mmCIF file of C-alpha atoms in Angstrom:
data_model
loop_
_atom_site.group_PDB
_atom_site.id
_atom_site.type_symbol
_atom_site.label_atom_id
_atom_site.label_comp_id
_atom_site.label_asym_id
_atom_site.label_seq_id
_atom_site.Cartn_x
_atom_site.Cartn_y
_atom_site.Cartn_z
ATOM 1 C CA MET D 827 133.286 67.570 110.891
ATOM 2 C CA THR D 828 133.180 71.020 109.620
ATOM 3 C CA CYS D 829 135.401 73.615 107.589
ATOM 4 C CA ALA D 830 134.801 77.476 106.524
ATOM 5 C CA PHE D 831 136.824 80.039 104.616
ATOM 6 C CA SER D 832 137.315 83.274 106.192
ATOM 7 C CA PRO D 833 135.774 86.162 104.267
ATOM 8 C CA THR D 834 138.974 86.957 102.433
ATOM 9 C CA GLY D 835 139.890 83.966 101.541
ATOM 10 C CA GLN D 836 143.129 84.223 103.960
ATOM 11 C CA SER D 837 141.786 81.773 106.550
ATOM 12 C CA VAL D 838 140.306 78.468 107.280
ATOM 13 C CA ALA D 839 138.734 77.102 110.398
ATOM 14 C CA CYS D 840 137.817 73.656 111.068
ATOM 15 C CA GLY D 841 136.819 71.697 113.627
ATOM 16 C CA GLY D 842 135.682 67.948 114.756
ATOM 17 C CA LEU D 843 135.886 65.461 117.648
ATOM 18 C CA ASP D 844 138.255 67.177 119.435
ATOM 19 C CA SER D 845 136.504 69.787 120.521
ATOM 20 C CA VAL D 846 138.723 72.679 119.380
ATOM 21 C CA CYS D 847 138.298 74.930 116.293
ATOM 22 C CA SER D 848 141.813 75.207 114.301
ATOM 23 C CA ILE D 849 142.607 78.477 112.387
ATOM 24 C CA PHE D 850 145.200 77.900 109.481
ATOM 25 C CA ASN D 851 146.563 81.014 107.788
ATOM 26 C CA LEU D 852 146.569 80.089 104.266
ATOM 27 C CA ASN D 853 149.952 83.224 103.801
ATOM 28 C CA SER D 854 151.777 81.446 106.062
ATOM 29 C CA PRO D 855 155.105 78.805 104.997
ATOM 30 C CA THR D 856 154.311 75.130 105.070
ATOM 31 C CA ASP D 857 156.805 72.932 106.331
ATOM 32 C CA ARG D 858 158.823 70.888 104.678
ATOM 33 C CA ASP D 859 155.922 67.960 104.158
ATOM 34 C CA GLY D 860 153.899 70.514 102.484
ATOM 35 C CA ASN D 861 151.630 70.906 105.362
ATOM 36 C CA LEU D 862 150.250 74.501 107.363
ATOM 37 C CA ASN D 863 150.684 74.597 110.947
ATOM 38 C CA VAL D 864 148.139 75.762 112.714
ATOM 39 C CA SER D 865 148.045 79.264 113.784
ATOM 40 C CA ARG D 866 145.437 79.514 116.476
ATOM 41 C CA MET D 867 143.532 76.790 118.518
ATOM 42 C CA LEU D 868 140.115 78.114 120.105
ATOM 43 C CA SER D 869 139.716 75.870 122.798
ATOM 44 C CA GLY D 870 136.457 75.527 125.172
ATOM 45 C CA HIS D 871 133.863 73.642 124.259
ATOM 46 C CA LYS D 872 133.386 70.222 126.213
ATOM 47 C CA GLY D 873 132.184 68.565 122.931
ATOM 48 C CA TYR D 874 132.946 68.108 119.505
ATOM 49 C CA VAL D 875 132.765 70.905 116.898
ATOM 50 C CA SER D 876 129.883 70.555 114.396
ATOM 51 C CA SER D 877 130.098 73.719 112.345
ATOM 52 C CA CYS D 878 131.801 76.583 112.163
ATOM 53 C CA GLN D 879 130.977 79.849 110.235
ATOM 54 C CA TYR D 880 133.442 83.158 109.889
ATOM 55 C CA VAL D 881 131.001 86.300 110.349
ATOM 56 C CA PRO D 882 130.550 87.753 107.238
ATOM 57 C CA GLY D 883 133.338 90.717 106.715
ATOM 58 C CA GLU D 884 135.413 89.642 109.497
ATOM 59 C CA ASP D 885 138.481 87.357 109.572
ATOM 60 C CA THR D 886 138.509 87.645 113.227
ATOM 61 C CA HIS D 887 135.554 86.815 114.640
ATOM 62 C CA LEU D 888 133.618 83.430 113.907
ATOM 63 C CA ILE D 889 130.752 81.278 115.422
ATOM 64 C CA THR D 890 131.001 77.488 116.169
ATOM 65 C CA GLY D 891 128.388 74.965 116.962
ATOM 66 C CA SER D 892 128.860 72.378 119.068
ATOM 67 C CA GLY D 893 127.468 68.726 120.996
ATOM 68 C CA ASP D 894 127.745 70.250 124.007
ATOM 69 C CA GLN D 895 125.083 72.133 123.023
ATOM 70 C CA THR D 896 126.403 75.638 122.894
ATOM 71 C CA CYS D 897 126.979 77.859 120.553
ATOM 72 C CA VAL D 898 130.156 80.151 120.831
ATOM 73 C CA LEU D 899 131.015 83.275 118.967
ATOM 74 C CA TRP D 900 135.017 83.699 119.116
ATOM 75 C CA ASP D 901 137.567 86.484 119.287
ATOM 76 C CA ILE D 902 140.298 84.776 116.723
ATOM 77 C CA THR D 903 142.869 87.277 117.750
ATOM 78 C CA THR D 904 142.610 86.628 121.579
ATOM 79 C CA GLY D 905 141.651 83.112 121.074
ATOM 80 C CA LEU D 906 139.068 83.899 123.561
ATOM 81 C CA ARG D 907 134.930 83.262 124.034
ATOM 82 C CA THR D 908 132.948 86.606 123.059
ATOM 83 C CA SER D 909 130.193 84.892 123.980
ATOM 84 C CA VAL D 910 128.403 81.472 124.874
ATOM 85 C CA PHE D 911 124.533 81.178 123.924
ATOM 86 C CA GLY D 912 123.024 78.186 125.723
ATOM 87 C CA GLY D 913 124.944 75.901 127.962
ATOM 88 C CA GLU D 914 124.389 74.584 131.471
ATOM 89 C CA PHE D 915 122.578 77.605 133.267
ATOM 90 C CA GLN D 916 121.471 79.945 130.260
ATOM 91 C CA SER D 917 118.305 79.108 128.159
ATOM 92 C CA GLY D 918 119.006 77.137 124.943
ATOM 93 C CA HIS D 919 119.380 74.073 122.949
ATOM 94 C CA THR D 920 118.930 70.572 124.990
ATOM 95 C CA ALA D 921 120.895 68.671 122.675
ATOM 96 C CA ASP D 922 123.851 68.849 120.518
ATOM 97 C CA VAL D 923 124.370 71.168 117.909
ATOM 98 C CA LEU D 924 124.534 70.557 114.356
ATOM 99 C CA SER D 925 124.781 73.274 112.467
ATOM 100 C CA ILE D 926 124.253 76.944 112.584
ATOM 101 C CA SER D 927 124.278 79.312 110.024
ATOM 102 C CA ILE D 928 124.706 83.138 110.107
ATOM 103 C CA ASN D 929 122.522 85.805 108.323
ATOM 104 C CA GLY D 930 124.196 87.653 105.379
ATOM 105 C CA SER D 931 121.937 90.754 105.671
ATOM 106 C CA ASN D 932 122.611 91.270 109.385
ATOM 107 C CA SER D 933 125.722 89.658 110.537
ATOM 108 C CA LYS D 934 124.425 89.913 114.567
ATOM 109 C CA MET D 935 122.067 87.314 113.888
ATOM 110 C CA PHE D 936 122.846 83.392 113.068
ATOM 111 C CA VAL D 937 120.382 80.381 113.846
ATOM 112 C CA SER D 938 121.108 76.905 115.171
ATOM 113 C CA GLY D 939 119.813 73.408 114.554
ATOM 114 C CA SER D 940 120.329 70.648 117.069
ATOM 115 C CA CYS D 941 119.612 67.053 118.038
ATOM 116 C CA ASP D 942 116.879 68.496 120.597
ATOM 117 C CA ALA D 943 114.351 69.066 117.097
ATOM 118 C CA THR D 944 114.484 72.637 117.317
ATOM 119 C CA ALA D 945 116.055 75.518 115.609
ATOM 120 C CA ARG D 946 116.663 78.353 117.131
ATOM 121 C CA LEU D 947 117.483 81.812 116.300
ATOM 122 C CA TRP D 948 119.946 84.411 118.163
ATOM 123 C CA ASP D 949 121.187 87.847 118.545
ATOM 124 C CA THR D 950 124.748 87.537 119.148
ATOM 125 C CA ARG D 951 124.309 91.173 121.483
ATOM 126 C CA VAL D 952 122.109 88.713 123.893
ATOM 127 C CA ALA D 953 123.321 85.426 125.081
ATOM 128 C CA SER D 954 121.302 85.052 127.449
ATOM 129 C CA ARG D 955 118.193 83.521 125.456
ATOM 130 C CA ALA D 956 117.298 82.694 121.746
ATOM 131 C CA VAL D 957 115.492 85.397 120.002
ATOM 132 C CA ARG D 958 112.786 82.899 119.050
ATOM 133 C CA THR D 959 112.893 79.205 118.607
ATOM 134 C CA PHE D 960 111.463 77.175 115.766
ATOM 135 C CA HIS D 961 109.341 74.053 116.674
ATOM 136 C CA GLY D 962 107.900 71.194 113.731
ATOM 137 C CA HIS D 963 110.675 69.006 113.129
ATOM 138 C CA GLU D 964 110.414 65.460 114.799
ATOM 139 C CA GLY D 965 114.123 64.725 114.873
ATOM 140 C CA ASP D 966 117.715 66.145 114.632
ATOM 141 C CA VAL D 967 117.995 69.320 112.741
ATOM 142 C CA ASN D 968 121.124 68.226 111.160
ATOM 143 C CA SER D 969 121.424 71.376 108.822
ATOM 144 C CA VAL D 970 120.491 75.024 108.378
ATOM 145 C CA LYS D 971 121.078 77.361 106.305
ATOM 146 C CA PHE D 972 119.934 81.338 105.540
ATOM 147 C CA PHE D 973 117.867 82.293 102.751
ATOM 148 C CA PRO D 974 119.621 84.755 100.760
ATOM 149 C CA ASP D 975 117.161 87.443 101.702
ATOM 150 C CA GLY D 976 118.141 86.834 105.227
ATOM 151 C CA ASN D 977 114.300 87.097 106.571
ATOM 152 C CA ARG D 978 114.262 83.121 106.325
ATOM 153 C CA PHE D 979 116.225 80.191 107.066
ATOM 154 C CA GLY D 980 115.555 76.446 105.471
ATOM 155 C CA THR D 981 116.072 74.013 107.707
ATOM 156 C CA GLY D 982 116.827 70.048 106.736
ATOM 157 C CA SER D 983 116.427 67.132 109.238
ATOM 158 C CA GLU D 984 116.457 63.585 110.565
ATOM 159 C CA ASP D 985 113.133 63.157 109.919
ATOM 160 C CA GLY D 986 113.445 63.234 106.015
ATOM 161 C CA THR D 987 111.911 66.955 105.553
ATOM 162 C CA CYS D 988 113.184 70.226 104.860
ATOM 163 C CA ARG D 989 111.027 73.358 106.244
ATOM 164 C CA LEU D 990 111.223 77.090 105.647
ATOM 165 C CA PHE D 991 110.911 79.556 108.322
ATOM 166 C CA ASP D 992 110.796 83.063 108.392
ATOM 167 C CA ILE D 993 112.338 84.664 111.501
ATOM 168 C CA ARG D 994 110.211 87.774 111.866
ATOM 169 C CA THR D 995 107.215 86.035 112.708
ATOM 170 C CA GLY D 996 108.231 82.614 113.646
ATOM 171 C CA HIS D 997 105.832 81.323 110.794
ATOM 172 C CA GLN D 998 106.814 77.835 109.334
ATOM 173 C CA LEU D 999 106.089 78.577 105.700
ATOM 174 C CA GLN D 1000 106.459 75.558 103.961
ATOM 175 C CA VAL D 1001 107.105 71.935 104.399
ATOM 176 C CA TYR D 1002 109.726 69.861 101.617
ATOM 177 C CA ASN D 1003 108.624 66.013 101.820
ATOM 178 C CA GLN D 1004 108.813 63.123 99.176
ATOM 179 C CA GLN D 1005 108.951 59.564 99.673
ATOM 180 C CA HIS D 1006 112.332 58.675 98.006
ATOM 181 C CA SER D 1007 112.145 56.020 95.649
ATOM 182 C CA GLY D 1008 112.991 52.207 96.574
ATOM 183 C CA ASP D 1009 113.243 53.355 100.022
ATOM 184 C CA ASN D 1010 111.823 51.212 102.905
ATOM 185 C CA GLU D 1011 113.537 53.552 105.262
ATOM 186 C CA MET D 1012 113.063 57.432 105.788
ATOM 187 C CA ALA D 1013 116.030 58.800 104.055
ATOM 188 C CA HIS D 1014 117.425 61.607 106.185
ATOM 189 C CA VAL D 1015 118.198 65.148 105.582
ATOM 190 C CA THR D 1016 122.110 65.791 106.118
ATOM 191 C CA SER D 1017 122.517 69.047 104.045
ATOM 192 C CA ILE D 1018 120.876 72.164 102.751
ATOM 193 C CA ALA D 1019 121.872 74.883 100.153
ATOM 194 C CA PHE D 1020 119.743 77.732 98.817
ATOM 195 C CA SER D 1021 120.246 79.157 95.178
ATOM 196 C CA ILE D 1022 121.557 82.656 94.768
ATOM 197 C CA SER D 1023 118.075 83.752 94.206
ATOM 198 C CA GLY D 1024 116.555 81.233 96.824
ATOM 199 C CA ARG D 1025 113.836 79.982 94.032
ATOM 200 C CA LEU D 1026 116.298 76.585 94.573
ATOM 201 C CA LEU D 1027 116.807 74.253 97.708
ATOM 202 C CA ILE D 1028 118.889 71.983 97.600
ATOM 203 C CA ALA D 1029 119.002 69.143 99.620
ATOM 204 C CA GLY D 1030 121.182 66.278 100.455
ATOM 205 C CA TYR D 1031 120.335 63.052 101.900
ATOM 206 C CA THR D 1032 121.490 59.577 103.698
ATOM 207 C CA ASN D 1033 120.516 57.454 100.924
ATOM 208 C CA GLY D 1034 122.935 59.125 98.087
ATOM 209 C CA ASP D 1035 119.810 61.167 96.698
ATOM 210 C CA CYS D 1036 120.073 64.992 96.263
ATOM 211 C CA TYR D 1037 116.964 66.949 95.369
ATOM 212 C CA VAL D 1038 116.716 70.620 94.054
ATOM 213 C CA TRP D 1039 113.171 71.453 94.867
ATOM 214 C CA ASP D 1040 110.910 74.664 94.082
ATOM 215 C CA THR D 1041 111.100 76.696 97.384
ATOM 216 C CA LEU D 1042 108.060 78.272 96.588
ATOM 217 C CA LEU D 1043 105.975 75.008 95.528
ATOM 218 C CA ALA D 1044 107.527 72.779 97.267
ATOM 219 C CA LYS D 1045 108.143 70.171 94.352
ATOM 220 C CA VAL D 1046 110.985 68.164 93.430
ATOM 221 C CA VAL D 1047 112.166 69.800 89.797
ATOM 222 C CA LEU D 1048 115.479 67.468 89.439
ATOM 223 C CA ASN D 1049 117.080 64.570 91.706
ATOM 224 C CA LEU D 1050 120.921 64.848 91.169
ATOM 225 C CA GLY D 1051 121.116 61.352 92.645
ATOM 226 C CA SER D 1052 119.136 59.727 89.645
ATOM 227 C CA LEU D 1053 121.660 61.474 87.030
ATOM 228 C CA GLN D 1054 124.206 59.900 85.185
ATOM 229 C CA ASN D 1055 127.575 60.081 87.270
ATOM 230 C CA SER D 1056 125.674 60.830 90.401
ATOM 231 C CA HIS D 1057 127.029 60.219 93.987
ATOM 232 C CA GLU D 1058 126.965 56.323 94.840
ATOM 233 C CA GLY D 1059 126.662 56.734 98.491
ATOM 234 C CA ARG D 1060 125.164 59.318 101.030
ATOM 235 C CA ILE D 1061 125.749 63.207 100.625
ATOM 236 C CA THR D 1062 127.247 64.434 103.504
ATOM 237 C CA CYS D 1063 127.803 68.187 102.660
ATOM 238 C CA LEU D 1064 127.180 70.531 99.563
ATOM 239 C CA GLY D 1065 127.604 74.319 98.916
ATOM 240 C CA LEU D 1066 127.003 76.862 96.279
ATOM 241 C CA SER D 1067 129.844 79.075 95.006
ATOM 242 C CA ALA D 1068 129.890 82.451 95.941
ATOM 243 C CA ASP D 1069 128.274 83.822 92.259
ATOM 244 C CA GLY D 1070 125.551 80.829 92.654
ATOM 245 C CA SER D 1071 126.826 79.328 89.472
ATOM 246 C CA ALA D 1072 127.474 76.068 90.710
ATOM 247 C CA LEU D 1073 126.487 73.369 93.449
ATOM 248 C CA CYS D 1074 129.328 71.592 94.835
ATOM 249 C CA THR D 1075 128.059 68.079 96.423
ATOM 250 C CA GLY D 1076 130.536 65.703 99.121
ATOM 251 C CA SER D 1077 129.551 62.020 99.872
ATOM 252 C CA TRP D 1078 130.912 59.068 101.486
ATOM 253 C CA ASP D 1079 131.880 57.649 98.231
ATOM 254 C CA THR D 1080 134.875 59.645 98.685
ATOM 255 C CA ASN D 1081 134.313 62.274 95.821
ATOM 256 C CA LEU D 1082 133.275 65.653 95.461
ATOM 257 C CA LYS D 1083 131.405 66.846 92.700
ATOM 258 C CA ILE D 1084 130.711 70.123 91.187
ATOM 259 C CA TRP D 1085 127.243 70.881 89.205
ATOM 260 C CA ALA D 1086 126.144 73.805 87.275
ATOM 261 C CA PHE D 1087 123.438 74.020 84.416
ATOM 262 C CA GLY D 1088 124.571 73.339 80.940
ATOM 263 C CA GLY D 1089 121.818 74.424 78.876
ATOM 264 C CA HIS D 1090 120.321 77.493 77.311
ATOM 265 C CA ARG D 1091 119.199 80.498 79.195
ATOM 266 C CA LYS D 1092 116.229 83.064 78.194
ATOM 267 C CA VAL D 1093 116.513 86.029 79.662
ATOM 268 C CA ILE D 1094 113.285 87.504 80.808
ATOM 269 C CA MET P 793 109.139 60.682 148.965
ATOM 270 C CA ALA P 794 112.011 63.288 149.563
ATOM 271 C CA SER P 795 114.471 62.984 152.615
ATOM 272 C CA GLU P 796 117.392 65.673 153.447
ATOM 273 C CA THR P 797 120.682 64.347 155.198
ATOM 274 C CA ALA P 798 124.052 66.265 155.999
ATOM 275 C CA SER P 799 126.639 64.513 155.838
ATOM 276 C CA SER P 800 128.603 67.405 156.852
ATOM 277 C CA ALA P 801 128.448 71.008 158.120
ATOM 278 C CA ASP P 802 130.043 71.645 154.773
ATOM 279 C CA GLU P 803 127.147 72.913 152.684
ATOM 280 C CA GLU P 804 128.573 71.599 149.268
ATOM 281 C CA LYS P 805 128.656 68.226 150.104
ATOM 282 C CA GLU P 806 124.972 67.987 151.540
ATOM 283 C CA THR P 807 122.803 65.753 149.039
ATOM 284 C CA LEU P 808 119.524 65.962 148.280
ATOM 285 C CA VAL P 809 118.134 62.037 147.478
ATOM 286 C CA VAL P 810 115.241 61.656 145.841
ATOM 287 C CA SER P 811 113.215 58.652 144.240
ATOM 288 C CA VAL P 812 112.974 59.224 140.858
ATOM 289 C CA SER P 813 112.067 55.829 138.928
ATOM 290 C CA ALA P 814 109.807 53.096 139.408
ATOM 291 C CA ASP P 815 113.004 50.706 140.238
ATOM 292 C CA GLY P 816 114.261 52.998 143.076
ATOM 293 C CA ALA P 817 117.044 54.707 141.461
ATOM 294 C CA THR P 818 118.266 57.466 143.395
ATOM 295 C CA ASP P 819 119.451 60.699 142.433
ATOM 296 C CA LYS P 820 122.316 62.287 144.083
ATOM 297 C CA ARG P 821 123.021 65.547 142.518
ATOM 298 C CA GLY P 822 124.115 68.730 144.770
ATOM 299 C CA LYS P 823 121.103 70.798 145.938
ATOM 300 C CA HIS P 824 122.661 73.927 144.345
ATOM 301 C CA ARG P 825 123.138 71.865 140.831
ATOM 302 C CA ILE P 826 119.009 70.952 140.913
ATOM 303 C CA LEU P 827 118.472 74.496 141.970
ATOM 304 C CA ALA P 828 119.927 75.676 138.593
ATOM 305 C CA GLU P 829 118.289 73.121 136.735
ATOM 306 C CA LEU P 830 114.645 74.298 137.828
ATOM 307 C CA LYS P 831 115.816 77.955 137.717
ATOM 308 C CA ARG P 832 116.645 77.162 134.052
ATOM 309 C CA LEU P 833 113.324 75.578 133.693
ATOM 310 C CA GLN P 834 111.445 78.003 134.898
ATOM 311 C CA GLN P 835 113.192 80.665 132.477
ATOM 312 C CA ASP P 836 112.533 78.620 129.536
ATOM 313 C CA THR P 837 108.583 78.274 130.369
ATOM 314 C CA LYS P 838 108.545 82.021 130.683
ATOM 315 C CA PHE P 839 110.297 82.584 127.057
ATOM 316 C CA LEU P 840 107.856 80.120 125.686
ATOM 317 C CA GLN P 841 105.214 82.079 127.183
ATOM 318 C CA GLU P 842 106.175 84.934 126.057
ATOM 319 C CA GLU P 843 106.351 83.690 122.497
ATOM 320 C CA LEU P 844 102.936 82.422 122.646
ATOM 321 C CA ASP P 845 101.940 85.812 123.538
ATOM 322 C CA GLU P 846 103.814 86.986 120.476
ATOM 323 C CA LEU P 847 101.812 84.697 118.240
ATOM 324 C CA GLU P 848 98.859 85.797 118.984
ATOM 325 C CA LYS P 849 99.629 88.830 117.119
ATOM 326 C CA THR P 850 100.916 87.952 114.487
ATOM 327 C CA GLU P 851 99.590 88.625 110.993
ATOM 328 C CA ASN P 852 98.917 85.521 108.192
ATOM 329 C CA VAL P 853 101.253 84.060 106.127
ATOM 330 C CA PRO P 854 99.933 85.120 102.565
ATOM 331 C CA ALA P 855 101.907 88.311 103.334
ATOM 332 C CA ILE P 856 104.785 87.010 103.877
ATOM 333 C CA CYS P 857 104.573 84.438 100.785
ATOM 334 C CA LYS P 858 104.016 87.228 98.573
ATOM 335 C CA GLU P 859 107.207 89.281 99.722
ATOM 336 C CA LEU P 860 108.723 85.881 98.773
ATOM 337 C CA LEU P 861 108.211 85.549 95.374
ATOM 338 C CA GLN P 862 108.816 89.519 94.855
ATOM 339 C CA ASN P 863 112.135 88.639 96.408
ATOM 340 C CA MET P 864 113.119 85.734 94.178
ATOM 341 C CA ASP P 865 112.687 87.833 90.906
ATOM 342 C CA SER P 866 115.044 90.446 91.940
ATOM 343 C CA ARG P 867 118.168 88.510 92.030
ATOM 344 C CA PRO P 868 119.612 86.873 88.603
ATOM 345 C CA ASP P 869 120.336 82.944 89.191
ATOM 346 C CA PRO P 870 122.651 81.034 87.007
ATOM 347 C CA LEU P 871 120.946 78.037 87.990
ATOM 348 C CA ILE P 872 117.740 78.241 86.524
ATOM 349 C CA PRO P 873 116.963 78.811 82.865
ATOM 350 C CA GLU P 874 114.899 81.481 82.773
ATOM 351 C CA VAL P 875 116.991 84.421 84.220
ATOM 352 C CA HIS P 876 115.354 88.388 85.650
ATOM 353 C CA GLY P 877 118.580 90.130 84.299
ATOM 354 C CA PRO P 878 121.993 89.876 82.304
ATOM 355 C CA VAL P 879 123.787 86.589 81.593
ATOM 356 C CA ASN P 880 127.105 86.656 82.922
ATOM 357 C CA LEU P 881 129.699 84.560 81.118
ATOM 358 C CA LEU P 882 131.668 83.233 83.810
ATOM 359 C CA TRP P 883 128.617 81.109 84.887
ATOM 360 C CA ASP P 884 129.614 78.740 81.875
ATOM 361 C CA ARG P 885 133.211 78.873 83.423
ATOM 362 C CA TRP P 886 132.703 75.030 85.067
ATOM 363 C CA PHE P 887 132.471 73.167 81.531
ATOM 364 C CA GLU P 888 135.859 75.161 80.694
ATOM 365 C CA GLY P 889 138.101 72.235 82.389
ATOM 366 C CA PRO P 890 140.809 73.053 85.350
ATOM 367 C CA GLN P 891 143.077 76.232 84.689
ATOM 368 C CA ASP P 892 146.309 73.486 85.297
ATOM 369 C CA PRO P 893 145.515 70.097 83.863
ATOM 370 C CA GLN P 894 149.052 69.182 85.284
ATOM 371 C CA ALA P 895 148.454 70.023 88.981
ATOM 372 C CA CYS P 896 144.794 68.988 88.744
ATOM 373 C CA ARG P 897 142.852 65.773 88.397
ATOM 374 C CA CYS P 898 139.431 66.798 88.258
ATOM 375 C CA ARG P 899 137.842 65.763 84.935
ATOM 376 C CA ILE P 900 134.297 67.161 83.042
ATOM 377 C CA LEU P 901 131.870 64.337 82.867
#
């Protein structure tokens, strides 16, 4: 269900329905079938691992989100849980955690999105409770992503909308909601990403649409789903390259597609 | 209406039988589990009240939106036609095709 590169690119973490997050070291030799063996298994979750991300700048720590309603900060070297956020006896999400995103400007902070329709901001030094809870969505929060400056984050939900929240004040700054053409049913947002400046919010939907939103104006500037060679099924994941020059989308049509701006650029 | 019965002197086996729904279904969770859930709910209520109190002291939104706009203009964005800052030629590498055409089946559309 989820995978992530380590900051140095030396390792990959992935997790799913086995409730385990497996770590692969890309420098290790492969077996005779060309497969890489697992170098570490992070066990402890009591539900599926829905999302994982390495702590920026550290190949030794990562955070996972799980169907057991918790998020966990792991020490990969020992394979042990450093902190558990939420759960049976601590304040936290009251339903499956579907997505997490670590603040690129302050790696002690991360947000999580859940089937309880909230997003929560956490400080990794304080596991007993969330710093703030963000209400507004009317369905599962399938995707959360920090804004490039680290002071805001975006969400994408089963209710068909994306939202932008400020972490310092809790304000909901914007709602991104548009009727999809030819739909009798609301298309759910499955995944979101911000362009490198944050001016664009890209959202993938269950009906194959991939809207590029103007973050400030809350207007759709482009639907990648309406272009020639667009995906033919649900968009399930998307992400930007490190320099922000390309977007990659993944879909139930089994394809991954890379999108980049091919027009003339004007320098201001 | 709750009734408490102790089946043995062992505290761990003590159950609290409670009618919780109209169809008469009974809740046989242990007393300690119920107390733990209650404590968690009380905690959550306290935290929500703290957040509401803090919200009353929060500044208005327009100041934050102005900061957002200034922040966006400070970073060159390869996906936007008008760029604030120098263009990096590497941004167009995606149109060059795979480095190793033998090993890669990707194609430019």
